[in-house]
Structures are given as C-alpha cells and as structure tokens.
mmCIF file of C-alpha atoms in Angstrom:
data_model
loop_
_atom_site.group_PDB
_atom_site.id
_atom_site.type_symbol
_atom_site.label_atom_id
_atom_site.label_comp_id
_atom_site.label_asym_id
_atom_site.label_seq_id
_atom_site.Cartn_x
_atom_site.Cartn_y
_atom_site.Cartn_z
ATOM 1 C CA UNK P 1 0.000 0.000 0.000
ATOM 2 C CA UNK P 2 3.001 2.537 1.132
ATOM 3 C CA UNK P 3 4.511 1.255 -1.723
ATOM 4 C CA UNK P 4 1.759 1.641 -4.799
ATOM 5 C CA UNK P 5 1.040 5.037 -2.428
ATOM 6 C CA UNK P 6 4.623 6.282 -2.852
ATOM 7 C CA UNK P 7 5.075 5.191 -6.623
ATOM 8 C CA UNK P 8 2.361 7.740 -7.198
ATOM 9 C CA UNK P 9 3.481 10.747 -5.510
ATOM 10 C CA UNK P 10 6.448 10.339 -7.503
ATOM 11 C CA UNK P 11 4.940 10.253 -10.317
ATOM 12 C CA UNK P 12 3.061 13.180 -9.510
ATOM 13 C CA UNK P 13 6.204 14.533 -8.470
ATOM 14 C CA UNK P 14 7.710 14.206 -11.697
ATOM 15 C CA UNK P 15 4.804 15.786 -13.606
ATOM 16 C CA UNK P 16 5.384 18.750 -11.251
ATOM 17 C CA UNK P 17 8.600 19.175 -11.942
ATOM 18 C CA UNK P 18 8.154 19.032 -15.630
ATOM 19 C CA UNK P 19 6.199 22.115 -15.399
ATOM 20 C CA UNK P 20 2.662 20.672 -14.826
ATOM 21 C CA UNK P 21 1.539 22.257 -11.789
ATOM 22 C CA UNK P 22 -1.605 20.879 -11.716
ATOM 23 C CA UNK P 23 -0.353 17.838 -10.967
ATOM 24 C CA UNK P 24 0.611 18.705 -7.684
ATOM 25 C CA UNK P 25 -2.915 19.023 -6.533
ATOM 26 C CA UNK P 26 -3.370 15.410 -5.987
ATOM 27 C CA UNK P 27 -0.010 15.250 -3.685
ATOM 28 C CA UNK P 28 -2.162 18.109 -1.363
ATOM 29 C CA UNK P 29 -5.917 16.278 -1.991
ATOM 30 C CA UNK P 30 -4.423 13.136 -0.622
ATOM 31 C CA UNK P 31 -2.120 14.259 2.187
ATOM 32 C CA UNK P 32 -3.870 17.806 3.292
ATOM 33 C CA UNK P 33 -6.041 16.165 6.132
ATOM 34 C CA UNK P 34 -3.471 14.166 7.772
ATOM 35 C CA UNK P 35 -1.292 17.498 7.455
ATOM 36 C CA UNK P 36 -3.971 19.825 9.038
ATOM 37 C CA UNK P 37 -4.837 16.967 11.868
ATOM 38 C CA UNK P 38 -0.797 17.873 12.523
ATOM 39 C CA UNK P 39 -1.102 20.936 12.718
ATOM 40 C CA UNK P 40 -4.377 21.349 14.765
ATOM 41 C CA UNK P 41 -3.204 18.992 17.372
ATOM 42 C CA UNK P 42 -0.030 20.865 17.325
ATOM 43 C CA UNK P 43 -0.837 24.482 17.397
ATOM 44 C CA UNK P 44 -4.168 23.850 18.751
ATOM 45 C CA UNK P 45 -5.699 26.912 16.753
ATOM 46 C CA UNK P 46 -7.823 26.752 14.453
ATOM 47 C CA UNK P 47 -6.932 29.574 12.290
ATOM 48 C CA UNK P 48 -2.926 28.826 12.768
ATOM 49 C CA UNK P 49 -3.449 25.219 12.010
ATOM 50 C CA UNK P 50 -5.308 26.410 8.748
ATOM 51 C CA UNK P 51 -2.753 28.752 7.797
ATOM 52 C CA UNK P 52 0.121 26.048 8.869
ATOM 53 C CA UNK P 53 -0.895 23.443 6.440
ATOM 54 C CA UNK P 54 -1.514 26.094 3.796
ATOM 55 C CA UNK P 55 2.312 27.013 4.095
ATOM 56 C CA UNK P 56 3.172 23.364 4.485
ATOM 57 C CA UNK P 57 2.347 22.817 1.274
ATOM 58 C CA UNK P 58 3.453 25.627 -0.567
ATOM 59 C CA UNK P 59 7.057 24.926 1.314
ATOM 60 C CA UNK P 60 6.754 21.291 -0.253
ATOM 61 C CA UNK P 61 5.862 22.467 -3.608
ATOM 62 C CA UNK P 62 9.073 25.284 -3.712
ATOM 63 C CA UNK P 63 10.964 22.230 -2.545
ATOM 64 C CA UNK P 64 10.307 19.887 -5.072
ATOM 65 C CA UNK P 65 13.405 20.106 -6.865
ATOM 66 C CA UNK P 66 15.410 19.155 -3.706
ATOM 67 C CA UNK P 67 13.116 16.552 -2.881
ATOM 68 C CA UNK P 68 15.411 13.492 -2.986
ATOM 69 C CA UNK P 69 14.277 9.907 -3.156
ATOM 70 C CA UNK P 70 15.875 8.927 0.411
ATOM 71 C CA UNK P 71 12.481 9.031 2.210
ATOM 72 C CA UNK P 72 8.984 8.363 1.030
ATOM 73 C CA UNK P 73 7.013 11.598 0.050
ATOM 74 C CA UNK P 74 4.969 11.598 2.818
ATOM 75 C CA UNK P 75 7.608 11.195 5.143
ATOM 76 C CA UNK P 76 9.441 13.848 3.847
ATOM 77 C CA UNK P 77 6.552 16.590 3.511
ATOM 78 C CA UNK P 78 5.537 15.599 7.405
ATOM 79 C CA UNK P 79 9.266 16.651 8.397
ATOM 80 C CA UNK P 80 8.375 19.788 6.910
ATOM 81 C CA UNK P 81 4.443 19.933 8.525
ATOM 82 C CA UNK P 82 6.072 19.260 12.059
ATOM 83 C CA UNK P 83 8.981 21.780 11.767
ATOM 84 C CA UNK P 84 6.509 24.341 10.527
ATOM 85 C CA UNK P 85 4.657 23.861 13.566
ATOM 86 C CA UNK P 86 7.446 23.720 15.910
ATOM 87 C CA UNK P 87 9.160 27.008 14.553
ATOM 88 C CA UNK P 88 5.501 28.401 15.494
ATOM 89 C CA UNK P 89 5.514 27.411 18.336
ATOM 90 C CA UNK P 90 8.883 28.346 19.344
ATOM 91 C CA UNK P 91 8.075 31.874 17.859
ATOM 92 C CA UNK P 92 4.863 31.886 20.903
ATOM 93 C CA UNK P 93 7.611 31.382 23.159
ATOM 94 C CA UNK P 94 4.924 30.564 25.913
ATOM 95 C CA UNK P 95 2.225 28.199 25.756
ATOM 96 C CA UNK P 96 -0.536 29.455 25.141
ATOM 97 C CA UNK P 97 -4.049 28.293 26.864
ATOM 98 C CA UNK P 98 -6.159 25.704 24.995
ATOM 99 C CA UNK P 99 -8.496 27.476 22.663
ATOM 100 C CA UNK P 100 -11.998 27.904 23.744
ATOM 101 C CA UNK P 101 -13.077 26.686 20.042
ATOM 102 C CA UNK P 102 -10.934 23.550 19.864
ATOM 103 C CA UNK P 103 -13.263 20.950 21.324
ATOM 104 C CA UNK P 104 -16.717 22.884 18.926
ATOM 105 C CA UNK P 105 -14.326 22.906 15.835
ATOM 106 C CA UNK P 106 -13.973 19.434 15.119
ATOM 107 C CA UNK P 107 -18.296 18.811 15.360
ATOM 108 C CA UNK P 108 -18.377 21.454 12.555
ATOM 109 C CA UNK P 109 -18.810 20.094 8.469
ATOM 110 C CA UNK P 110 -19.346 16.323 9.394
ATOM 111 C CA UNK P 111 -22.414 14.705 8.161
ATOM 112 C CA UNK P 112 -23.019 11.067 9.196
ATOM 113 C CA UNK P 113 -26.100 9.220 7.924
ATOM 114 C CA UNK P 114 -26.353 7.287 11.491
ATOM 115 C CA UNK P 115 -27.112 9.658 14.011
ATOM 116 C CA UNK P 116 -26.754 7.300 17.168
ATOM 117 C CA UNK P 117 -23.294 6.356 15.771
ATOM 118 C CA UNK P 118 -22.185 9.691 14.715
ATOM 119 C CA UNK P 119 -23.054 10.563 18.346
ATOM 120 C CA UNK P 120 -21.028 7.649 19.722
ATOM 121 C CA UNK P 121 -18.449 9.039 17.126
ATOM 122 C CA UNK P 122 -18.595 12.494 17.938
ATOM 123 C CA UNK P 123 -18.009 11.632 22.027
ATOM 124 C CA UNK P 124 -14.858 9.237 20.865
ATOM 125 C CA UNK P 125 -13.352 11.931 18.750
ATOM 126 C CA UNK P 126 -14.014 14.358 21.551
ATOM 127 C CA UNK P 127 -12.398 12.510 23.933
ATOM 128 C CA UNK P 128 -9.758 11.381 22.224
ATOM 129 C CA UNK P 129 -8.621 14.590 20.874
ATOM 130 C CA UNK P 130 -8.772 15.852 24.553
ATOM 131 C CA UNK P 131 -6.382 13.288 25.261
ATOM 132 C CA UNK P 132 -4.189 14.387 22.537
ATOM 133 C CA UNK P 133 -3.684 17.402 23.305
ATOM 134 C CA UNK P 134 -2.790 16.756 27.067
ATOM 135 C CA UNK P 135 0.908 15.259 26.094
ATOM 136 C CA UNK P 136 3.692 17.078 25.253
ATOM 137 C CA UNK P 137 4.466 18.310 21.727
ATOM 138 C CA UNK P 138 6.272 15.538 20.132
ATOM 139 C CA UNK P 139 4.052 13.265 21.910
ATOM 140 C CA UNK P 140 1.118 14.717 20.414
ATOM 141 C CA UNK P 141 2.918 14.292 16.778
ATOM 142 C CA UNK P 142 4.274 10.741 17.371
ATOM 143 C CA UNK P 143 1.297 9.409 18.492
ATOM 144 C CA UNK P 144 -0.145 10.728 15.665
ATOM 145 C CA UNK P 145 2.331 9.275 13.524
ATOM 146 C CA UNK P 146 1.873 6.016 14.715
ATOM 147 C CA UNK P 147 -1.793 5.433 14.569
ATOM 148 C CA UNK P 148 -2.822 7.840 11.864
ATOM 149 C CA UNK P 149 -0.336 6.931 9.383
ATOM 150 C CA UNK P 150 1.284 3.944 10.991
ATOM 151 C CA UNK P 151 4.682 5.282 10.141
ATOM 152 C CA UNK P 152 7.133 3.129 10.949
ATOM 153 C CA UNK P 153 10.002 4.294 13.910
ATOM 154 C CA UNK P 154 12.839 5.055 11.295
ATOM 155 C CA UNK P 155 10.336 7.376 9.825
ATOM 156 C CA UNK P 156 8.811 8.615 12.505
ATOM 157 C CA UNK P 157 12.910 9.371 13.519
ATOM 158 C CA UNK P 158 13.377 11.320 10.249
ATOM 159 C CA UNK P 159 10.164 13.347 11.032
ATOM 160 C CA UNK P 160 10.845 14.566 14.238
ATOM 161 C CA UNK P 161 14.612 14.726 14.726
ATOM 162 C CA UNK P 162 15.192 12.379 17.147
ATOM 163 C CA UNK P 163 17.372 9.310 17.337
ATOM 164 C CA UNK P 164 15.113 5.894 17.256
ATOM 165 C CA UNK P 165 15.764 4.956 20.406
ATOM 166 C CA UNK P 166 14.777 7.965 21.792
ATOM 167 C CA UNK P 167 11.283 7.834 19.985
ATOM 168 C CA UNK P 168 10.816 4.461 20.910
ATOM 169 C CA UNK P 169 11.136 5.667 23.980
ATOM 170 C CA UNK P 170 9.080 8.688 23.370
ATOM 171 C CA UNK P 171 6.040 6.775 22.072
ATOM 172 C CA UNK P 172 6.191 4.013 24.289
ATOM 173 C CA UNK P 173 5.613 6.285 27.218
ATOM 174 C CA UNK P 174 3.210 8.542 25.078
ATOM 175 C CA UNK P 175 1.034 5.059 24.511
ATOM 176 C CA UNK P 176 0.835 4.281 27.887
ATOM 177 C CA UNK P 177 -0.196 7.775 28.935
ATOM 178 C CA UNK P 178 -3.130 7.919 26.462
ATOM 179 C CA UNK P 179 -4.423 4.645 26.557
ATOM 180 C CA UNK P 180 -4.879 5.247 30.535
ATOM 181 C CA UNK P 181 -6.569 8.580 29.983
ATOM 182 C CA UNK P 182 -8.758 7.037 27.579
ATOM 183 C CA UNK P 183 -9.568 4.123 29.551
ATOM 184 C CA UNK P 184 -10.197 6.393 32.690
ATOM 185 C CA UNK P 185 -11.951 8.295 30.137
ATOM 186 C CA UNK P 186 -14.525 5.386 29.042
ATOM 187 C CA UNK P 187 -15.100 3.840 32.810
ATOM 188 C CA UNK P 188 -16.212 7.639 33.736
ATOM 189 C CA UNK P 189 -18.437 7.355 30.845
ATOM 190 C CA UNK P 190 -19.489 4.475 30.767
ATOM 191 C CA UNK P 191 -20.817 4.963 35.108
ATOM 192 C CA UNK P 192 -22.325 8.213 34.258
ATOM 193 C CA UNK P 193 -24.199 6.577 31.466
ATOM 194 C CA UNK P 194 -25.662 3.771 34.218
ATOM 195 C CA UNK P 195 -26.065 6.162 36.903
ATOM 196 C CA UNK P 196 -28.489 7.848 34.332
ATOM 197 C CA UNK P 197 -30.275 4.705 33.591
ATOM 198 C CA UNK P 198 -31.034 4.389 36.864
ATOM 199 C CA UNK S 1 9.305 -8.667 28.340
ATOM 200 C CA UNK S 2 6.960 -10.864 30.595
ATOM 201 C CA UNK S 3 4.289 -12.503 29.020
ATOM 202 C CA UNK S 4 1.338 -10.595 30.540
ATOM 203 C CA UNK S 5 3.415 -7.492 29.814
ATOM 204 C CA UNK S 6 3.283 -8.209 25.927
ATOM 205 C CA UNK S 7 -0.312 -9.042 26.871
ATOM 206 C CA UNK S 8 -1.245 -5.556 27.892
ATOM 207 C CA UNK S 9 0.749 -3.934 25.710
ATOM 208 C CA UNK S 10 -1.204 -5.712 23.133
ATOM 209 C CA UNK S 11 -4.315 -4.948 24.149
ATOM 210 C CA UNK S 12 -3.439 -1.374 25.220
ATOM 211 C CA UNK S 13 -2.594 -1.056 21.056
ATOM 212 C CA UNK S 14 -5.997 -3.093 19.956
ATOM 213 C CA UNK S 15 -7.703 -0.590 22.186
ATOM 214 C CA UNK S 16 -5.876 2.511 20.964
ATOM 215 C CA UNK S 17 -6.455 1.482 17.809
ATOM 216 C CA UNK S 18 -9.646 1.229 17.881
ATOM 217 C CA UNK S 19 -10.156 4.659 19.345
ATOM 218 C CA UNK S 20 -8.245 6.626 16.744
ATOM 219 C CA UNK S 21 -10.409 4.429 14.026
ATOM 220 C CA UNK S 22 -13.095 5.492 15.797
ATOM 221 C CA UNK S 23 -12.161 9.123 16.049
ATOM 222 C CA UNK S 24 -10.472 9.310 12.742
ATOM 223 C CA UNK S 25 -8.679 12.181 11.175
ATOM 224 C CA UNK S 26 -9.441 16.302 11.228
ATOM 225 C CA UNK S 27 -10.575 17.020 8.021
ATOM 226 C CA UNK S 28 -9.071 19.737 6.101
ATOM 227 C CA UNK S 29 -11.345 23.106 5.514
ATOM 228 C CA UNK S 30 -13.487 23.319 2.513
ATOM 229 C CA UNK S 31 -11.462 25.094 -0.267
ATOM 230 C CA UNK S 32 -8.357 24.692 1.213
ATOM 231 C CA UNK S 33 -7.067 22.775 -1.959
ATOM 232 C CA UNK S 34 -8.314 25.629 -3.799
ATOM 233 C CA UNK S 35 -6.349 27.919 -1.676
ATOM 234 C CA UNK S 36 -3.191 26.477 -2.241
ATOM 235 C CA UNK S 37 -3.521 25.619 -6.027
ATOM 236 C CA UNK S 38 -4.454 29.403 -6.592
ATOM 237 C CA UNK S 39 -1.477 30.368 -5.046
ATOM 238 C CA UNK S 40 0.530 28.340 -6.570
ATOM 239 C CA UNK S 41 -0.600 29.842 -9.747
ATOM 240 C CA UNK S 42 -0.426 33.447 -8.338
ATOM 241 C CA UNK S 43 3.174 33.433 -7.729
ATOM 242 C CA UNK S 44 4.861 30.238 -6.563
ATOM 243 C CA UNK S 45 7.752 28.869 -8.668
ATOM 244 C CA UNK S 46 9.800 25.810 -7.926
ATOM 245 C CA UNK S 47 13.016 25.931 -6.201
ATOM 246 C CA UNK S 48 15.947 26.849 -8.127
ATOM 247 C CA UNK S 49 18.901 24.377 -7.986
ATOM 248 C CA UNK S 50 21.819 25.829 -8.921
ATOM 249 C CA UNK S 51 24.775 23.912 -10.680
ATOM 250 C CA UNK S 52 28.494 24.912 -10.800
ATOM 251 C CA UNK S 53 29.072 26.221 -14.185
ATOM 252 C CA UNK S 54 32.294 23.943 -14.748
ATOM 253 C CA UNK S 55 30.963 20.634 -13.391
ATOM 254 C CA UNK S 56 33.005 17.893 -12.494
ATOM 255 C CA UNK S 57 33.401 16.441 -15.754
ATOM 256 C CA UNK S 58 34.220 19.474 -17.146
ATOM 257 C CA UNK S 59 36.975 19.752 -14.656
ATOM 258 C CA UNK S 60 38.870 16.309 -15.556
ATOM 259 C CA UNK S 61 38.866 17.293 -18.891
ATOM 260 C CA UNK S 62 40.511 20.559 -17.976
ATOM 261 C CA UNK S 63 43.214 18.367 -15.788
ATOM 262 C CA UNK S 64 43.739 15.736 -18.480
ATOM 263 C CA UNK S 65 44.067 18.119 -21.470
ATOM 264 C CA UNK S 66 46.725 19.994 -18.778
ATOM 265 C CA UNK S 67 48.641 16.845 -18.358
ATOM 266 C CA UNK S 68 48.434 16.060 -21.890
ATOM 267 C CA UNK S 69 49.962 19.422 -22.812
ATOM 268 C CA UNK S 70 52.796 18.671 -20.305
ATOM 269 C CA UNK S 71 53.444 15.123 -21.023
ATOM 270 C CA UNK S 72 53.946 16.762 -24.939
ATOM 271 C CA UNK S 73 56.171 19.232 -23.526
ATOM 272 C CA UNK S 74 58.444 16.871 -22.101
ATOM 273 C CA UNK S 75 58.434 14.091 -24.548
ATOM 274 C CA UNK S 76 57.055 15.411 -28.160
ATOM 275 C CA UNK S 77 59.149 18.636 -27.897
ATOM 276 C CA UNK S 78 62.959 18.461 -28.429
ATOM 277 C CA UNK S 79 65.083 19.403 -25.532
ATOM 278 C CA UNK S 80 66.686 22.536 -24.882
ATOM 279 C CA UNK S 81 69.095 21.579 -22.818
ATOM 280 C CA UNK S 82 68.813 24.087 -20.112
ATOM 281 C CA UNK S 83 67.584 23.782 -16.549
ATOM 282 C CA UNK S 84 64.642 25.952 -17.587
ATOM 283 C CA UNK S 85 64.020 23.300 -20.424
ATOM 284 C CA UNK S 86 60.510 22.111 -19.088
ATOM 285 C CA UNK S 87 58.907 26.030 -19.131
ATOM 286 C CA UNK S 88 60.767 26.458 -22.658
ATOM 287 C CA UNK S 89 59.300 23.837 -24.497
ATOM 288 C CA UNK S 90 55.701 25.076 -22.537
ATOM 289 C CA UNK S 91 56.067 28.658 -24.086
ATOM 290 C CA UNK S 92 58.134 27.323 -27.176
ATOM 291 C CA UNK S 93 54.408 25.429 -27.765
ATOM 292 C CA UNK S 94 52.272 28.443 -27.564
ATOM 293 C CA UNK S 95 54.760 31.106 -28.896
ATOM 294 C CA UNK S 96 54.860 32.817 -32.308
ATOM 295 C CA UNK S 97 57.251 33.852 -34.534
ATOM 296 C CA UNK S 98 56.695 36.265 -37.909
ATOM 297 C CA UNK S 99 57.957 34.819 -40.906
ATOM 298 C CA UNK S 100 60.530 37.893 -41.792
ATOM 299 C CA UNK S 101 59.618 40.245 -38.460
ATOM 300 C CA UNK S 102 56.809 42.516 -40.492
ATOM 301 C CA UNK S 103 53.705 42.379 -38.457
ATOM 302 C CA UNK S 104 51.687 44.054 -41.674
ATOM 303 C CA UNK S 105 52.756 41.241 -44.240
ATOM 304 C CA UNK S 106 49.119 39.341 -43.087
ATOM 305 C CA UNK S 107 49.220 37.143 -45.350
ATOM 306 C CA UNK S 108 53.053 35.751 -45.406
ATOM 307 C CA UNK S 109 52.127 35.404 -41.649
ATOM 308 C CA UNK S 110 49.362 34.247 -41.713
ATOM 309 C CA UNK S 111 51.086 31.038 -44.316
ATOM 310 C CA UNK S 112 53.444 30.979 -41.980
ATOM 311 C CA UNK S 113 51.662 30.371 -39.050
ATOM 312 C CA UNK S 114 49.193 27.987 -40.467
ATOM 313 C CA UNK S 115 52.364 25.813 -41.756
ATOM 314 C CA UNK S 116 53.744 25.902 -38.031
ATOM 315 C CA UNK S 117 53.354 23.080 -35.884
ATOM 316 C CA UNK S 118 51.022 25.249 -33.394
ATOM 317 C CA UNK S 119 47.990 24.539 -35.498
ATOM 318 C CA UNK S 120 48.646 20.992 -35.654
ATOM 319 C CA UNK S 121 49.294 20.838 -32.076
ATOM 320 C CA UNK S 122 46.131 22.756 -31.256
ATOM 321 C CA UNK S 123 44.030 20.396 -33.633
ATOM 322 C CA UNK S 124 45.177 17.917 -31.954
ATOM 323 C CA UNK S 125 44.776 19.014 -27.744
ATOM 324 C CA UNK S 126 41.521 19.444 -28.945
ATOM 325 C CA UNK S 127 40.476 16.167 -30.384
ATOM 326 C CA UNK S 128 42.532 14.626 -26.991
ATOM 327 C CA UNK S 129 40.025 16.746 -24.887
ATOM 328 C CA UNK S 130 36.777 16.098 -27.028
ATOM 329 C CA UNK S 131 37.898 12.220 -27.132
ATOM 330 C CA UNK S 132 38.382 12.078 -23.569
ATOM 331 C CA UNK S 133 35.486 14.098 -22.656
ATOM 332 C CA UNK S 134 33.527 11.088 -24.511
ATOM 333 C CA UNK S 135 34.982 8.596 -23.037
ATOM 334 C CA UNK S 136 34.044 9.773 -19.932
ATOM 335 C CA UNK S 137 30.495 10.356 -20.409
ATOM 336 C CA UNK S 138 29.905 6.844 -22.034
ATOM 337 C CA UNK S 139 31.674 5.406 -18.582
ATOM 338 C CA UNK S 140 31.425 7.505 -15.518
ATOM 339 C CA UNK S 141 28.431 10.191 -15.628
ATOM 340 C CA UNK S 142 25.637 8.330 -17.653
ATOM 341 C CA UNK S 143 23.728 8.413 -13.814
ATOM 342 C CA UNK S 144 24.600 12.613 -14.023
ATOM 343 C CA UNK S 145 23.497 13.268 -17.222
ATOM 344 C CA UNK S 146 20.100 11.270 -16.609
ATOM 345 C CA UNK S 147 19.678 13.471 -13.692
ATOM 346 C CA UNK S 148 20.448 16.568 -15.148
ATOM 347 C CA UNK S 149 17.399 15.759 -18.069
ATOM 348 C CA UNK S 150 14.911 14.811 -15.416
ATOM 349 C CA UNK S 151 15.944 18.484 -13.752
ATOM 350 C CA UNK S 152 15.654 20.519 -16.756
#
C-alpha cells in the first residue's frame, strides 16, 4: 500500500517538476487532512493550524526540486508539517491556553447518515482529541504518527529529529499515557451513562 | 518482556487502535485545496537548484588536457638543454614567430603560421580533450546526465 502510495506521488512529483503544476494538486488532496490533523493537534488553533498546512504545502511544492528519493514523500513533507509547527511554536515562546473553540471545531462540516453512531463518534473523537492534546508536543505528533499513518520508527525518527531509540522511547511512554486517559476516560463514561439509567 | 506485559501492551494497542479508528482524522477546511492551487498559480515557482558552471566532468577534462599538454612538452618537444628546459618547451608550444619580423605582411604570416606546428598541435589538444570528454560520459556520468534531463 506505502509502496503503490509512494510510486504515485512520484509520479506526480515528476509531472510537477516538468512544469505541470496541476499535478501537484493530488499530492495536497491526498495528504492535506493528515497534514492539518498535525497541525491542529499541534498548534491547537484553528486559524494557525489552517494557515500552517496552507504554508506546508506551498514549502513542499518550492521544494520539489530538492526533494530526494531517500524518504517516502509523505515522510518527507511531514518533516516539513512538524517543523513548521514547531518554529511556530517556538516563535509563541509561551504556551498558550487551549483554545476555547478547539473541542466545537472538530463537530463542525461532518455529516453522518447514522445519528446514534455519529453521536457515539462524535463523544470518541471528543475525547480522544482531549487526550491528545494533554501530552507534550512531540508526543502529540508521534502518536499521531503512529496510529494515523502507521509510520514506521525510522520514519517517525526522520520526522521529528530524534534518534530511534529515543522515539521508541518517546512513544512508548506517550502510549501508555493515552491509553490510561482514555480508559479512565470510558469507565467515567461508561458509570455516568448507568447512573443515568437508573 | 513478561508474558502478561506483551499481553497488555497488546491490548493497550488493539484498544488505541480502535479509538483513533473510531475518532479518525481532522478534516481539512473546505477550499483549502483551492487555496493552495491558486497560489501556486499566483506566484509560486519551484526551487531553483543551482549547478556549478564547470561541473566535475568538465573539470577532468581541464586536468587531463593539462597533463596532456605537459606530457607533450616533455616528450614530443625536443630538448633545450637548459635547466629551464621544461617552461621552454611550454612557451616554445604556444609562442609565435613572424615569418621575416613585419607584423603588416598578413598574409606571409598568416602562411606561416598555419604551416607551423602550433595549429597541428592545437588540432590535436583538442580532439585529446573532445575524445576524452567522450569517453568519460559513455563510462562515468551516464547516472549525471540522466539526472540533469529529469531536472531541466
């Protein structure tokens, strides 16, 4: 799948750089969600995020030329997504408090033909974006990594900077952490939900 | 790694993953591909790469058409005799002398010169360079050369 994914972006890569620009709108229809998750989970403003990814892009596209064939695509234009977001975030300097329209945001534009499970849907991605956003940065973008685009730890090394050990590490630690918020999470949920039915 | 370790570690991923299926990506805004492709189109241009003028080729045919010079110098070239001998026979190769010392008889000179051994000598460094230059590009830099179409 990586593979047959990868032997496409190059070819759209090629197109590109053979002057058909066009081209290079299937590189951003394919990639521009995982990209913007990135970013939003990131920056954790909507607006920023938005205007992130936007730049994202038009970095990868300038860069073309000096794309080499080392790393997939994908890997190589997340490198770029996550060092967009950290030199924004460095340029904060401080932290900044969560955004009052984080958790509203994501309920915006979906439409779901099941309404019970778009409900059940809604309070997962809720939660688990809540969950998200509670670990540290690179957390946050290797967990996101893993399970989004199951990137494998070499990769996941090239994208962030750090050794493979260390993300390893990293994610390891970053697993643990969400999987017991979430699970605290569910239980809470799941004895409010019984407590009602009583 | 105990067993019941790699047992909740298992099911800590199973469980994970299922919540991140569940949850599944942000979406990207509506007309954000738009965005980008129109400005793109506005004013983006790809990255220029910039080559060294004299590539690397060019600059072993430089150094063997040098060497060949010398190695003429020394061994083509009759010896002067002189300590100096090496840089005579270098400028004896490029130097010029007038048939009967008139710079304005053109055209005895110009006889002249064309009968001296410099043109021969120049005909020749050439084809060495142009022949070596060949050689090259049939063994070494076929993988440069592909590159370099793909780029322009």
């Amino acid at each position: 799948m990586g593979k047959v994914r990868n032997s496409e972006d190059l070819q759209w890569i090629k197109a590109v750089l053979q002057g058909d620009t066009e081209a290079f709108r299937h590189l951003v229809v394919r990639y521009k969600d995982f990209v913007y998750s990135l970013t939003v989970n990131l920056l954790k403003q909507k607006e920023e995020a938005e205007e992130a990814a936007q730049d994202v892009f038009l970095k990868a596209f300038r860069g073309l030329p000096r794309f080499r064939h080392d790393a997939m695509f994908s890997t190589w234009l997340y490198r770029i997504a996550y060092n967009e977001c950290v030199t924004r975030l460095r340029k904060r300097k401080t932290k900044l408090p969560l955004a009052a329209d984080f958790n509203e945001m994501h309920l915006a534009g979906k439409t779901e033909p099941e309404e019970i499970h778009w409900q059940q849907r809604e309070e997962q991605y809720k939660l688990l974006h809540d969950a998200i956003r509670e670990l540290p940065e690179t957390d946050r973008a290797l967990v996101m990594l893993f399970y989004f685009e199951k990137l494998p730890v070499e990769e996941m090394s090239f994208v962030t900077g750090l050794s493979v050990s260390n993300v390893k590490t990293k994610l390891f630690r970053a697993r643990k952490k969400l999987y017991d918020k979430m699970v605290h999470i569910d239980e809470e949920v799941v004895s409010r939900k019984g407590e009602s039915e009583k | 790694m105990k067993h019941e370790e790699i047992i909740s570690e298992k099911k800590m991923d199973e469980q994970l993953n299922n919540f991140f299926a569940m949850a599944g990506k942000e979406h990207a805004p509506a007309g954000f591909t738009q965005n980008i492709m129109r400005e793109i189109e506005r004013n983006d241009t790809l990255a220029t790469i910039y080559k060294p003028v004299i590539s690397k080729t060019a600059w072993v045919v430089i150094g063997a058409g040098f060497v060949a010079i010398m190695l003429m110098a020394v061994f083509v070239f009759p010896n002067t005799g002189s300590a100096t001998g090496v840089w005579q026979k270098l400028t004896g190769i490029f130097s010029f002398r007038l048939s009967d010392g008139n710079l304005f008889h053109l055209r005895h000179n110009l006889l002249h010169f064309l009968s001296g051994s410099q043109v021969l000598l120049s005909v020749l460094s050439v084809a060495v360079v142009v022949g070596w230059r060949y050689l090259l590009m049939q063994t070494w830099d076929i993988t440069f050369l592909k590159s370099k179409i793909i780029r322009d």
